[in-house]
Coordinates of C-alpha atoms in Angstrom, one line a residue:
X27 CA 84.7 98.2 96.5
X28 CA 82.3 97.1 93.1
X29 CA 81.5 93.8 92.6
X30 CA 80.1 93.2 89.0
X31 CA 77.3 90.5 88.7
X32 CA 77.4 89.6 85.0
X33 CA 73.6 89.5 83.6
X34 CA 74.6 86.0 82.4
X35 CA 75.1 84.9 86.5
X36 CA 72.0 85.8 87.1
X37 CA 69.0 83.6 88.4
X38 CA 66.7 82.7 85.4
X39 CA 62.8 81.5 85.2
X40 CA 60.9 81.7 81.9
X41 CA 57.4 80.9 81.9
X42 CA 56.3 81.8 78.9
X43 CA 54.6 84.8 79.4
X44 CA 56.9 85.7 81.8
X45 CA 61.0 85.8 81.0
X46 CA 62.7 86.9 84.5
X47 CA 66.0 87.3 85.8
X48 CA 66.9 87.8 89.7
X49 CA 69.9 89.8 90.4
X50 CA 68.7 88.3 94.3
X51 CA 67.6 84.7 96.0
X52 CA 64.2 84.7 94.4
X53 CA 60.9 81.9 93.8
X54 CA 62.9 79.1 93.1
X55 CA 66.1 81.0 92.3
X56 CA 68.4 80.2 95.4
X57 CA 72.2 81.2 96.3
X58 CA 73.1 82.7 100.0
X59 CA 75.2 84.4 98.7
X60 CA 72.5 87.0 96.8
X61 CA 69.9 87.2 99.7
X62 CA 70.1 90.6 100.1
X63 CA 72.1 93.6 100.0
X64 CA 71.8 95.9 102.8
X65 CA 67.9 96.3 103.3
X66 CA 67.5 95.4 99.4
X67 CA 66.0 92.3 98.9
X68 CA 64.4 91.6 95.5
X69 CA 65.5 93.0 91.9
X70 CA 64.2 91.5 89.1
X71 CA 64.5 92.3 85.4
X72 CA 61.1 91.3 83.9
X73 CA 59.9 91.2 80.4
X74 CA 56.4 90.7 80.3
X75 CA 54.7 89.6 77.6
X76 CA 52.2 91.7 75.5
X77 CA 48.1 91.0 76.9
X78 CA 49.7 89.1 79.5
X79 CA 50.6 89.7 83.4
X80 CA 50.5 89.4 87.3
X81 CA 47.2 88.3 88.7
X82 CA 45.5 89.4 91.9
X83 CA 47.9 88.6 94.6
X84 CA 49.2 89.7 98.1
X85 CA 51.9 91.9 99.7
X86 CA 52.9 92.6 103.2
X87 CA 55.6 94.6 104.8
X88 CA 57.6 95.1 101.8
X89 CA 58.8 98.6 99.7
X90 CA 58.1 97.5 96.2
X91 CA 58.9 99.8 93.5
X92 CA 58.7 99.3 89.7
X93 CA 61.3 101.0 87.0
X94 CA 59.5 100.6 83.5
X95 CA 62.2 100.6 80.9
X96 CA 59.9 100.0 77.8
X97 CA 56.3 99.8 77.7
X98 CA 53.8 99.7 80.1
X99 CA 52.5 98.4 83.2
X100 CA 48.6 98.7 84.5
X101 CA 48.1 98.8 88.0
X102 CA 44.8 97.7 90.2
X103 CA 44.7 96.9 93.9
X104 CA 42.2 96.5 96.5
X105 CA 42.6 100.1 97.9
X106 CA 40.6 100.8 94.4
X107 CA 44.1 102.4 92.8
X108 CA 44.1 102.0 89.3
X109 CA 46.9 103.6 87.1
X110 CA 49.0 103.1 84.0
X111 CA 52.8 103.7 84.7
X112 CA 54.9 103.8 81.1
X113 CA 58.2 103.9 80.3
X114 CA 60.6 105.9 82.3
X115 CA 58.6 106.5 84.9
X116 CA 58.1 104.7 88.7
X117 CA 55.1 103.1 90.9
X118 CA 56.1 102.6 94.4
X119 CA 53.8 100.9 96.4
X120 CA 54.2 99.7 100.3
X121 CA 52.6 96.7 101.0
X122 CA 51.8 98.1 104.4
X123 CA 49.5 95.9 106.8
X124 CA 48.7 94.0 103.6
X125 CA 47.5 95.1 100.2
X126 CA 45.9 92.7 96.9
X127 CA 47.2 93.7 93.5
X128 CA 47.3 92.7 89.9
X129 CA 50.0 94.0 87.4
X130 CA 48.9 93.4 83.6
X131 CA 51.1 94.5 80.8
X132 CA 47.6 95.8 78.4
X133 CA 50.0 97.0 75.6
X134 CA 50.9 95.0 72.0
X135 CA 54.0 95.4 73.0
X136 CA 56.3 93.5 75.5
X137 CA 56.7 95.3 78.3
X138 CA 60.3 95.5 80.5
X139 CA 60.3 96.7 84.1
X140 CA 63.0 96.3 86.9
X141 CA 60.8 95.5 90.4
X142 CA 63.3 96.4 93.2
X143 CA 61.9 95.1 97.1
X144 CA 63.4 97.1 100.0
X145 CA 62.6 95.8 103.6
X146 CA 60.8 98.7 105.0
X147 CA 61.9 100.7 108.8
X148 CA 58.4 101.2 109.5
X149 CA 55.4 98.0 109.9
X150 CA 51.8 98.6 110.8
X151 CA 50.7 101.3 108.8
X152 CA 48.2 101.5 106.2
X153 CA 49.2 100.1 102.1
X154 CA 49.4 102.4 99.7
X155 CA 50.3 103.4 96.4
X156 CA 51.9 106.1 93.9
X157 CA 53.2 106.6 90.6
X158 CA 54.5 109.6 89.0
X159 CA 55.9 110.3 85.4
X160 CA 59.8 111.5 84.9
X161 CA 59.9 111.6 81.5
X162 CA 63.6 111.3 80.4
X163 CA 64.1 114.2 78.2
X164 CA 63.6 116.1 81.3
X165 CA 66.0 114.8 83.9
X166 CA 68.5 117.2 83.2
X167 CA 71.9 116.2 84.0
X168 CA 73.4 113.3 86.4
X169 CA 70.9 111.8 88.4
X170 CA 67.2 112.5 89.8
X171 CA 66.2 111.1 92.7
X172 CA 63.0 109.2 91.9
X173 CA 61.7 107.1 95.1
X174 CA 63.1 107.8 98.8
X175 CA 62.2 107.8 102.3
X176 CA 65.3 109.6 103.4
X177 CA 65.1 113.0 104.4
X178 CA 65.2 116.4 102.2
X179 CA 63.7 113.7 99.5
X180 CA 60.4 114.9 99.9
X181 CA 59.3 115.7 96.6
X182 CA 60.2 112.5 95.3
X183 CA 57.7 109.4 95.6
X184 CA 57.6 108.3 99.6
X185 CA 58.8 104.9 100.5
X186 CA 59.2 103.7 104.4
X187 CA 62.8 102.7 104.9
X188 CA 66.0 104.6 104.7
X189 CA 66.8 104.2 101.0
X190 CA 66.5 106.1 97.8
X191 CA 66.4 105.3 93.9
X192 CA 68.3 107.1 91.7
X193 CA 68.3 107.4 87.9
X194 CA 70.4 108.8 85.1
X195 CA 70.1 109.1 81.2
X196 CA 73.8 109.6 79.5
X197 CA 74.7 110.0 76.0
X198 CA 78.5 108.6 75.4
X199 CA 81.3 110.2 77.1
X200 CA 79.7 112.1 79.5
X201 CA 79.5 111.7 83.8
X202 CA 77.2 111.7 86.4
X203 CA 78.3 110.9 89.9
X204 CA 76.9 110.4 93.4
X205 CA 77.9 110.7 96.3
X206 CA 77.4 108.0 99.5
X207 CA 77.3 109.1 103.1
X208 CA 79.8 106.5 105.2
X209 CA 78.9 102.9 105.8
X210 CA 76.2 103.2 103.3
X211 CA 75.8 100.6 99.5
X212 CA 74.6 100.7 96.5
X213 CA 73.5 98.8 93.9
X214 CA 73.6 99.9 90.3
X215 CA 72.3 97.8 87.3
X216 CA 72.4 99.9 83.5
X217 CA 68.6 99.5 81.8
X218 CA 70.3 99.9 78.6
X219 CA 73.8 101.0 77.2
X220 CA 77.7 100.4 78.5
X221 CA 79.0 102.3 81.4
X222 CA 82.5 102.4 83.0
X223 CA 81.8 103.0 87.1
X224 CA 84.6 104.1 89.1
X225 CA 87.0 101.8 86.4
X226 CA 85.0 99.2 86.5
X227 CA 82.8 98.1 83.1
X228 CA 79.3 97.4 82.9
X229 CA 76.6 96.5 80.1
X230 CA 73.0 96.5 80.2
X231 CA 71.6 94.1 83.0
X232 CA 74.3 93.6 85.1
X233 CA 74.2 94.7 88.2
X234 CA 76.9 96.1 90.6
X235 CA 77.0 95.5 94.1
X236 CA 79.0 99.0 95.4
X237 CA 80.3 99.0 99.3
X238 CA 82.8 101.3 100.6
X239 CA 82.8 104.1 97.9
X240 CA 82.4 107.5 98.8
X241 CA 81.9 108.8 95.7
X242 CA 80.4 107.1 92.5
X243 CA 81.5 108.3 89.2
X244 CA 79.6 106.8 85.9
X245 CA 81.0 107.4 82.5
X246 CA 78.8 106.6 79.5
X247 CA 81.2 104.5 77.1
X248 CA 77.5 104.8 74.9
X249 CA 74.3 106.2 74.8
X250 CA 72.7 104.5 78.4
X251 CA 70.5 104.9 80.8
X252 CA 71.1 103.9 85.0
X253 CA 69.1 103.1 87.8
X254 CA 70.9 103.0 91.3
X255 CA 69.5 102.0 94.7
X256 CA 70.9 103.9 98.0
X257 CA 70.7 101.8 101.1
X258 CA 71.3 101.4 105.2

């Protein structure tokens, strides 16, 4: 079953140097019936604005990974990490036993990230962070697995919960599918382009809430590129 979640019904904040959308119950963006999905709790589409950004500020318990789509975001926490993630590529961090961070878009250029929160299996341990570069010209066909903590994922960045993110860059007309072990969801949102997902058809920003599909087939009706999130 796919249940499309148009990027107009989505929850919407603007502060200026901030313009976000919340495909999930968010700040002061509130609907039971968009808490969660599975153990996925936040995913916001974020522009940020150019010399602007995320001040200092704490995490606990919580999986939080960031999916630039265009521009930059500079990282800085109180573990002393300090790293520049661009577009097309992932930071994950887990918020651990608690962790302080800013997020500060340094560029002259907006920057657009999706920040997806998973509710992490495992509390107690130490914070930590990680970003590594998957340039899109070298993803190959259908989709790489980016960020997981399921296993055989190890070569991917590490998060603590059973989930994985997924991405995929099509040119029109071709297919990428995946495949979801039994009682398992998904949630799929485009970062750019129009795709047509087991019949069903999605532009950029919307988000589809997937349940009961063993297999996922995405067609590229144009050039587009996916980001999907495997949960428990």
């Amino acid at each position: 079953m796919l249940q499309l979640r148009p990027f107009e019904s989505l929850g919407h904040a603007n502060h200026g140097w901030l313009d976000a959308h919340h495909h999930f119950s968010f700040a002061e963006y509130y609907d039971p019936a968009r808490m969660h999905w599975g153990n996925l709790r936040v995913w916001n589409d974020d522009l940020i604005a150019a010399g602007s950004g995320f001040p200092p500020h704490p995490h606990r318990d919580m999986e939080i990974i960031t999916y630039v789509r265009e521009g930059a975001i500079s990282h800085q926490d109180s573990l002393g990490n300090k790293g520049r993630t661009e577009a097309g590529d992932v930071q994950v961090m887990s918020a651990g036993t608690g962790i302080v961070h800013s997020e500060y878009n340094l560029e002259d250029i907006d920057t657009r990230i999706f920040q997806i929160w998973i509710v992490p299996e495992r509390t107690g341990e130490a914070p930590q962070w990680g970003s590594r570069p998957f340039p899109k010209g070298e993803r190959g066909e259908g989709f790489v697995t980016l960020a997981s903590g399921r296993a055989g994922d190890e070569d991917s960045l590490q998060i603590r919960t059973d989930a994985r993110l997924v991405a995929a860059t099509l040119r029109a007309g071709e297919t990428a599918e995946y495949r979801f072990d039994a009682e398992r969801r998904g949630y799929l949102v485009p970062a750019k382009g129009l795709v047509e997902i087991n019949g069903l058809r999605a532009k950029a920003r919307d988000g589809v809430a997937i349940e009961q599909e063993a297999v996922l087939r995405v067609t590229a009706i144009e050039d587009s590129e996916i980001v999907l999130v495997d949960v428990a």
